[in-house]
Coordinates of C-alpha atoms in Angstrom, one line a residue:
X139 CA 35.7 39.7 132.8
X140 CA 35.7 36.5 131.2
X141 CA 34.1 34.0 133.5
X142 CA 34.6 30.5 133.2
X143 CA 31.6 28.2 135.3
X144 CA 32.4 24.6 135.8
X145 CA 29.9 21.9 136.4
X146 CA 30.7 18.5 135.7
X147 CA 26.9 18.4 134.8
X148 CA 24.5 20.4 133.2
X149 CA 21.2 18.0 133.0
X150 CA 17.5 18.6 133.2
X151 CA 15.5 18.6 135.3
X152 CA 18.0 21.0 137.4
X153 CA 18.5 20.7 141.2
X154 CA 19.6 23.8 143.4
X155 CA 23.1 24.0 142.1
X156 CA 22.4 24.0 138.5
X157 CA 19.6 26.7 138.9
X158 CA 22.1 28.6 140.7
X159 CA 24.9 28.3 138.5
X160 CA 22.5 29.4 135.4
X161 CA 20.9 32.3 137.5
X162 CA 24.7 33.7 138.6
X163 CA 26.2 32.9 135.2
X164 CA 23.3 35.1 133.7
X165 CA 23.1 38.0 135.8
X166 CA 26.9 38.0 134.9
X167 CA 26.4 38.1 131.4
X168 CA 23.2 40.8 131.7
X169 CA 26.4 43.0 133.2
X170 CA 28.6 42.7 130.2
X171 CA 30.4 39.8 131.5
X172 CA 31.9 37.2 129.0
X173 CA 30.4 34.3 130.5
X174 CA 30.2 30.5 129.6
X175 CA 29.2 27.5 130.9
X176 CA 31.7 24.3 131.0
X177 CA 30.5 21.0 131.8
X178 CA 31.3 17.3 131.0
X179 CA 27.9 16.6 130.1
X180 CA 24.9 18.6 128.9
X181 CA 21.6 18.0 127.3
X182 CA 19.6 20.2 124.7
X183 CA 17.1 22.2 126.9
X184 CA 19.9 23.5 129.3
X185 CA 22.2 24.6 126.5
X186 CA 19.1 26.5 124.9
X187 CA 18.1 28.1 128.1
X188 CA 21.6 29.1 128.4
X189 CA 21.8 30.3 125.0
X190 CA 18.6 32.4 125.6
X191 CA 20.4 34.1 128.2
X192 CA 23.6 35.0 126.2
X193 CA 25.9 32.3 128.1
X194 CA 27.3 29.6 126.1
X195 CA 28.2 26.3 126.9
X196 CA 30.8 24.6 126.4
X197 CA 30.8 20.3 126.3
X198 CA 34.1 18.6 127.1
X199 CA 33.2 15.2 127.5
X200 CA 35.2 12.7 130.3
X201 CA 34.8 9.3 130.0
X202 CA 32.6 7.6 132.9
X203 CA 31.5 4.0 133.5
X204 CA 27.4 5.2 133.6
X205 CA 25.3 8.2 132.8
X206 CA 25.2 10.9 135.4
X207 CA 21.6 10.2 135.9
X208 CA 22.0 6.5 136.9
X209 CA 23.5 7.0 140.2
X210 CA 25.8 4.1 139.8
X211 CA 24.5 0.8 138.0
X212 CA 26.7 -1.3 140.3
X213 CA 29.4 -1.7 142.4
X214 CA 31.8 -2.0 140.2
X215 CA 30.7 1.1 138.0
X216 CA 31.1 3.4 141.5
X217 CA 34.2 1.7 142.2
X218 CA 35.5 2.7 138.9
X219 CA 33.6 6.2 138.8
X220 CA 35.2 7.2 142.3
X221 CA 38.7 5.4 141.8
X222 CA 39.0 7.8 138.6
X223 CA 37.6 10.8 141.3
X224 CA 40.4 10.3 143.2
X225 CA 43.0 10.2 140.0
X226 CA 41.7 13.2 138.8
X227 CA 42.7 14.9 142.2
X228 CA 46.0 14.3 141.2
X229 CA 46.3 14.8 137.4
X230 CA 44.0 17.0 135.6
X231 CA 41.7 15.1 132.9
X232 CA 42.9 16.4 129.1
X233 CA 40.2 18.1 128.4
X234 CA 40.7 20.3 130.8
X235 CA 43.9 21.1 131.2
X236 CA 43.3 24.4 129.5
X237 CA 40.1 25.4 130.7
X238 CA 41.8 28.5 132.7
X239 CA 43.7 29.9 129.2
X240 CA 42.8 33.5 128.4
X241 CA 39.8 33.9 131.6
X242 CA 40.1 35.5 134.6
X243 CA 37.9 33.7 136.5
X244 CA 37.3 29.9 137.0
X245 CA 34.0 29.3 139.4
X246 CA 34.0 25.4 139.7
X247 CA 30.6 24.4 141.3
X248 CA 30.9 20.6 141.3
X249 CA 33.5 18.8 139.9
X250 CA 33.2 15.0 140.8
X251 CA 33.1 13.3 137.0
X252 CA 36.0 16.0 136.6
X253 CA 38.2 15.8 139.4
X254 CA 39.3 18.1 142.1
X255 CA 42.4 18.7 140.5
X256 CA 40.4 21.4 138.6
X257 CA 40.6 23.5 141.8
X258 CA 44.4 24.4 141.3
X259 CA 44.3 28.4 140.5
X260 CA 47.1 28.1 138.0
X261 CA 46.4 30.5 134.9
X262 CA 43.4 32.2 136.5
X263 CA 41.3 32.9 139.9
X264 CA 39.6 29.8 141.1
X265 CA 36.4 29.7 142.9
X266 CA 34.6 26.8 144.7
X267 CA 31.3 26.9 146.0
X268 CA 30.6 24.1 148.2
X269 CA 27.2 23.0 146.8
X270 CA 27.6 20.0 148.8
X271 CA 30.1 17.8 150.8
X272 CA 32.2 16.3 148.0
X273 CA 35.2 18.3 149.2
X274 CA 35.0 15.4 152.4
X275 CA 33.0 12.6 150.8
X276 CA 31.8 10.8 147.8
X277 CA 28.4 10.6 149.0
X278 CA 28.0 14.4 148.7
X279 CA 25.7 14.1 151.8
X280 CA 28.0 12.7 154.5
X281 CA 25.0 10.5 156.1
X282 CA 25.9 7.1 156.8
X283 CA 22.4 4.7 157.5
X284 CA 20.5 8.3 158.2
X285 CA 23.1 9.3 160.6
X286 CA 25.7 11.9 160.3
X287 CA 28.9 10.6 162.0
X288 CA 31.7 12.7 163.3
X289 CA 34.6 10.6 161.6
X290 CA 34.0 9.2 158.1
X291 CA 36.1 5.8 157.1
X292 CA 39.8 5.7 156.1
X293 CA 38.9 5.3 153.0
X294 CA 36.7 8.6 152.7
X295 CA 39.4 10.1 154.7
X296 CA 42.0 9.3 152.0
X297 CA 40.4 10.5 149.5
X298 CA 40.0 14.2 151.4
X299 CA 42.9 14.6 152.0
X300 CA 44.1 14.0 147.9
X301 CA 41.5 16.1 147.4
X302 CA 42.6 19.3 150.0
X303 CA 45.8 18.8 148.0
X304 CA 43.9 20.4 145.2
X305 CA 41.7 22.7 147.1
X306 CA 44.2 24.4 148.7
X307 CA 45.7 25.8 146.0
X308 CA 42.1 27.4 144.9
X309 CA 41.7 31.2 145.2
X310 CA 38.5 31.2 147.4
X311 CA 36.5 28.5 148.7
X312 CA 32.9 29.6 149.2
X313 CA 30.5 28.0 152.0
X314 CA 26.9 28.8 151.5
X315 CA 25.9 28.2 155.1
X316 CA 28.1 28.2 158.6
X317 CA 26.5 25.2 158.9
X318 CA 27.9 23.9 156.2
X319 CA 31.5 25.2 156.6
X320 CA 31.5 23.5 160.4
X321 CA 30.6 20.2 158.8
X322 CA 33.6 20.2 156.7
X323 CA 35.5 21.2 159.3
X324 CA 34.2 18.7 161.4
X325 CA 35.5 16.0 158.7
X326 CA 38.7 17.2 159.0
X327 CA 38.7 19.7 155.5
X328 CA 41.6 22.5 155.8
X329 CA 41.9 24.8 153.2
X330 CA 45.4 25.7 153.6
X331 CA 46.4 28.7 151.8
X332 CA 43.1 29.0 149.8
X333 CA 40.8 31.9 151.5
X334 CA 37.4 30.6 153.1
X335 CA 34.4 32.5 152.8
X336 CA 30.6 32.2 154.1
X337 CA 28.3 33.4 151.6
X338 CA 24.9 32.7 151.5
X339 CA 23.4 32.4 147.8
X340 CA 21.7 35.8 146.3
X341 CA 19.0 34.6 145.0
X342 CA 16.5 36.9 142.9
X343 CA 12.6 36.9 144.0
X344 CA 10.7 33.9 141.9
X345 CA 8.6 35.1 139.0
X346 CA 4.9 35.4 139.2
X347 CA 2.1 35.9 136.9
X348 CA 0.1 39.0 136.3
X349 CA -2.5 39.1 138.7
X350 CA -2.7 38.3 142.7
X351 CA -2.7 34.2 143.2
X352 CA -6.2 33.0 144.9
X353 CA -5.9 31.8 148.1
X354 CA -7.2 28.5 148.5
X355 CA -10.5 28.0 150.2
X356 CA -8.6 24.8 152.7
X357 CA -4.7 24.5 153.6
X358 CA -2.6 23.9 150.8
X359 CA 0.8 22.4 151.3
X360 CA 3.5 22.9 148.5
X361 CA 6.6 20.5 147.4
X362 CA 9.0 21.6 144.7
X363 CA 12.1 19.9 143.9
X364 CA 13.6 16.4 143.1
X365 CA 11.7 13.6 143.6
X366 CA 14.1 11.3 145.2
X367 CA 15.1 9.7 148.2
X368 CA 17.7 12.1 149.8
X369 CA 14.9 15.0 149.1
X370 CA 12.5 13.4 151.5
X371 CA 9.4 12.4 149.3
X372 CA 9.0 9.0 150.8
X373 CA 9.0 10.4 154.4
X374 CA 6.5 13.2 153.0
X375 CA 4.4 10.6 151.2
X376 CA 4.1 8.8 154.8
X377 CA 3.8 11.5 156.9
X378 CA 0.6 13.0 154.4
X379 CA -1.5 10.2 155.0
X380 CA -0.4 10.0 159.1
X381 CA -1.3 13.8 159.4
X382 CA -5.0 12.7 157.6
X383 CA -5.8 16.7 157.0
X384 CA -8.4 18.5 155.5
X385 CA -6.0 20.1 153.2
X386 CA -4.3 19.8 149.4
X387 CA -0.6 19.0 149.0
X388 CA 0.8 19.6 146.2
X389 CA 3.8 17.8 144.4
X390 CA 5.5 19.8 141.8
X391 CA 9.6 18.1 140.2
X392 CA 10.6 15.0 138.6
X393 CA 13.3 12.4 139.3
X394 CA 13.4 8.5 140.5
X395 CA 10.7 8.2 143.2
X396 CA 8.1 10.2 140.4
X397 CA 6.2 6.8 140.3
X398 CA 5.5 7.1 144.2
X399 CA 4.4 10.1 143.9
X400 CA 1.8 9.4 140.9
X401 CA 0.7 6.0 142.8
X402 CA -0.4 8.4 145.9
X403 CA -2.4 10.9 143.7
X404 CA -6.0 10.9 145.1
X405 CA -8.4 13.4 146.5
X406 CA -6.0 15.5 148.4
X407 CA -2.7 14.7 146.6
X408 CA -2.2 16.7 143.6
X409 CA 1.0 15.7 141.3
X410 CA 2.1 18.4 138.7
X411 CA 5.4 17.3 137.2
X412 CA 8.0 19.7 136.6
X413 CA 7.3 23.3 136.2
X414 CA 9.1 26.3 135.0
X415 CA 10.2 29.4 137.1
X416 CA 7.2 31.3 137.0
X417 CA 4.8 28.6 137.7
X418 CA 7.2 27.8 140.4
X419 CA 6.3 31.3 142.0
X420 CA 2.7 31.1 141.3
X421 CA 2.7 27.8 143.5
X422 CA 4.1 29.1 146.0
X423 CA 2.2 32.0 146.5
X424 CA -1.2 29.9 146.3
X425 CA 0.3 27.5 149.7
X426 CA -0.4 28.1 153.0
X427 CA 3.3 26.8 153.2
X428 CA 5.9 24.9 151.7
X429 CA 6.9 21.7 152.8
X430 CA 10.7 20.6 152.5
X431 CA 11.4 17.3 154.1
X432 CA 15.0 16.8 153.1
X433 CA 17.0 14.2 155.0
X434 CA 20.7 15.3 154.3
X435 CA 22.4 18.5 155.6
X436 CA 21.3 21.1 153.0
X437 CA 24.1 23.7 152.2
X438 CA 21.1 26.4 151.7
X439 CA 18.0 25.4 150.4
X440 CA 17.0 27.9 147.5
X441 CA 13.6 26.5 147.7
X442 CA 13.6 27.7 151.2
X443 CA 14.9 31.2 150.3
X444 CA 12.1 31.5 146.9
X445 CA 9.3 30.7 149.9
X446 CA 10.4 33.3 152.0
X447 CA 10.4 35.6 149.4
X448 CA 7.3 35.1 148.6
X449 CA 6.1 35.8 152.2
X450 CA 5.0 32.0 152.6
X451 CA 6.4 29.6 155.7
X452 CA 8.1 26.5 155.3
X453 CA 7.7 23.1 157.2
X454 CA 10.7 21.6 157.4
X455 CA 12.8 18.6 158.9
X456 CA 15.8 19.4 161.1
X457 CA 18.3 18.7 158.6
X458 CA 16.9 21.1 156.0
X459 CA 16.1 24.0 158.0
X460 CA 19.3 24.9 158.5
X461 CA 19.5 28.8 159.7
X462 CA 17.1 30.0 157.3
X463 CA 13.9 28.7 159.3
X464 CA 13.6 29.9 162.6
X465 CA 10.5 27.5 164.4
X466 CA 7.3 29.2 165.3
X467 CA 8.4 32.5 163.0
X468 CA 8.7 32.1 159.9
X469 CA 8.1 28.3 159.8
X470 CA 7.6 25.3 161.5
X471 CA 10.6 22.8 162.6
X472 CA 9.4 19.0 163.0
X473 CA 11.2 17.0 166.1
X474 CA 12.6 14.7 163.7
X475 CA 12.8 13.7 160.5
X476 CA 10.2 10.7 161.2
X477 CA 6.6 10.2 159.6
X478 CA 5.0 11.3 163.0
X479 CA 7.5 14.0 163.4
X480 CA 6.7 15.6 159.9
X481 CA 3.1 14.7 160.4
X482 CA 2.8 16.7 163.7
X483 CA 4.4 19.7 162.1
X484 CA 1.9 19.6 159.4
X485 CA -1.0 19.4 161.9
X486 CA 0.8 22.3 163.9
X487 CA 0.7 24.8 160.9
X488 CA -2.6 23.3 159.3
X489 CA -4.4 24.4 162.8

């Protein structure tokens, strides 16, 4: 089959959506399919990793008022970006008008920066995987001041209606979890003629180096992911200080909160930077538990799946735990997403 994966950006360091996209494309390519990744922005490292597994990357730039890693350099820039987002929910950008030609399937992962009009099935079957909440919200999380409101404002509802005009003409819309599907419905999403399915991400057991990883002499907690506010890295650092455990915290990742992590490094806090797949597997196996303090309702949580596949429990916030973590069985779910609540969860598992 001729398969195109479309993601608005393909830039290192990867988050969960990019990692899943790459893993899926590589698996399809290994089965003899003609696979390409189409994106508006890519870096050399990501292109090289895809090329190494036989997946080509095609860059089709679209104009945007700020770089994808800037998160909006000003209020005006953000307004322009989201204005274009609405416009491209109606009119497909010129660079993407022929993206379905000659393909059997176009799998859209993230469309913000390209436009929801790319979801319309015209010349090929179109699949959309909801890695976040961009079908109903520009924030991708639906959080407002740390709270999940039952209804968003009029501007967001208008945008969601425009997006739905294209989403209704997709072939299939995939939600990685039932909770994600319910949240979309709560905010008014209706797929219309498009099929909707709940399909958890398939994920391989992480790579491990040769030989068994040594068990640490005292409890060790590991964080893996983007160092950003929504992933709860600041919450984790405050909770760790409050927990006052005779244990180690190892943090792996990169992102805008890196300076805070580096400042917290000491006798019991260790920062190892961004790690590759094999090192990630070794870190998880060396841990007493993985910590996942995300503040927003994770659609799936690939790092949780990786930890469970390697036989390690997870300490998570209620928003992060989703349907994967059952408190007291395969991990500990904190009472709330506060430093004291997460500190109590850490102490509970450590003892």
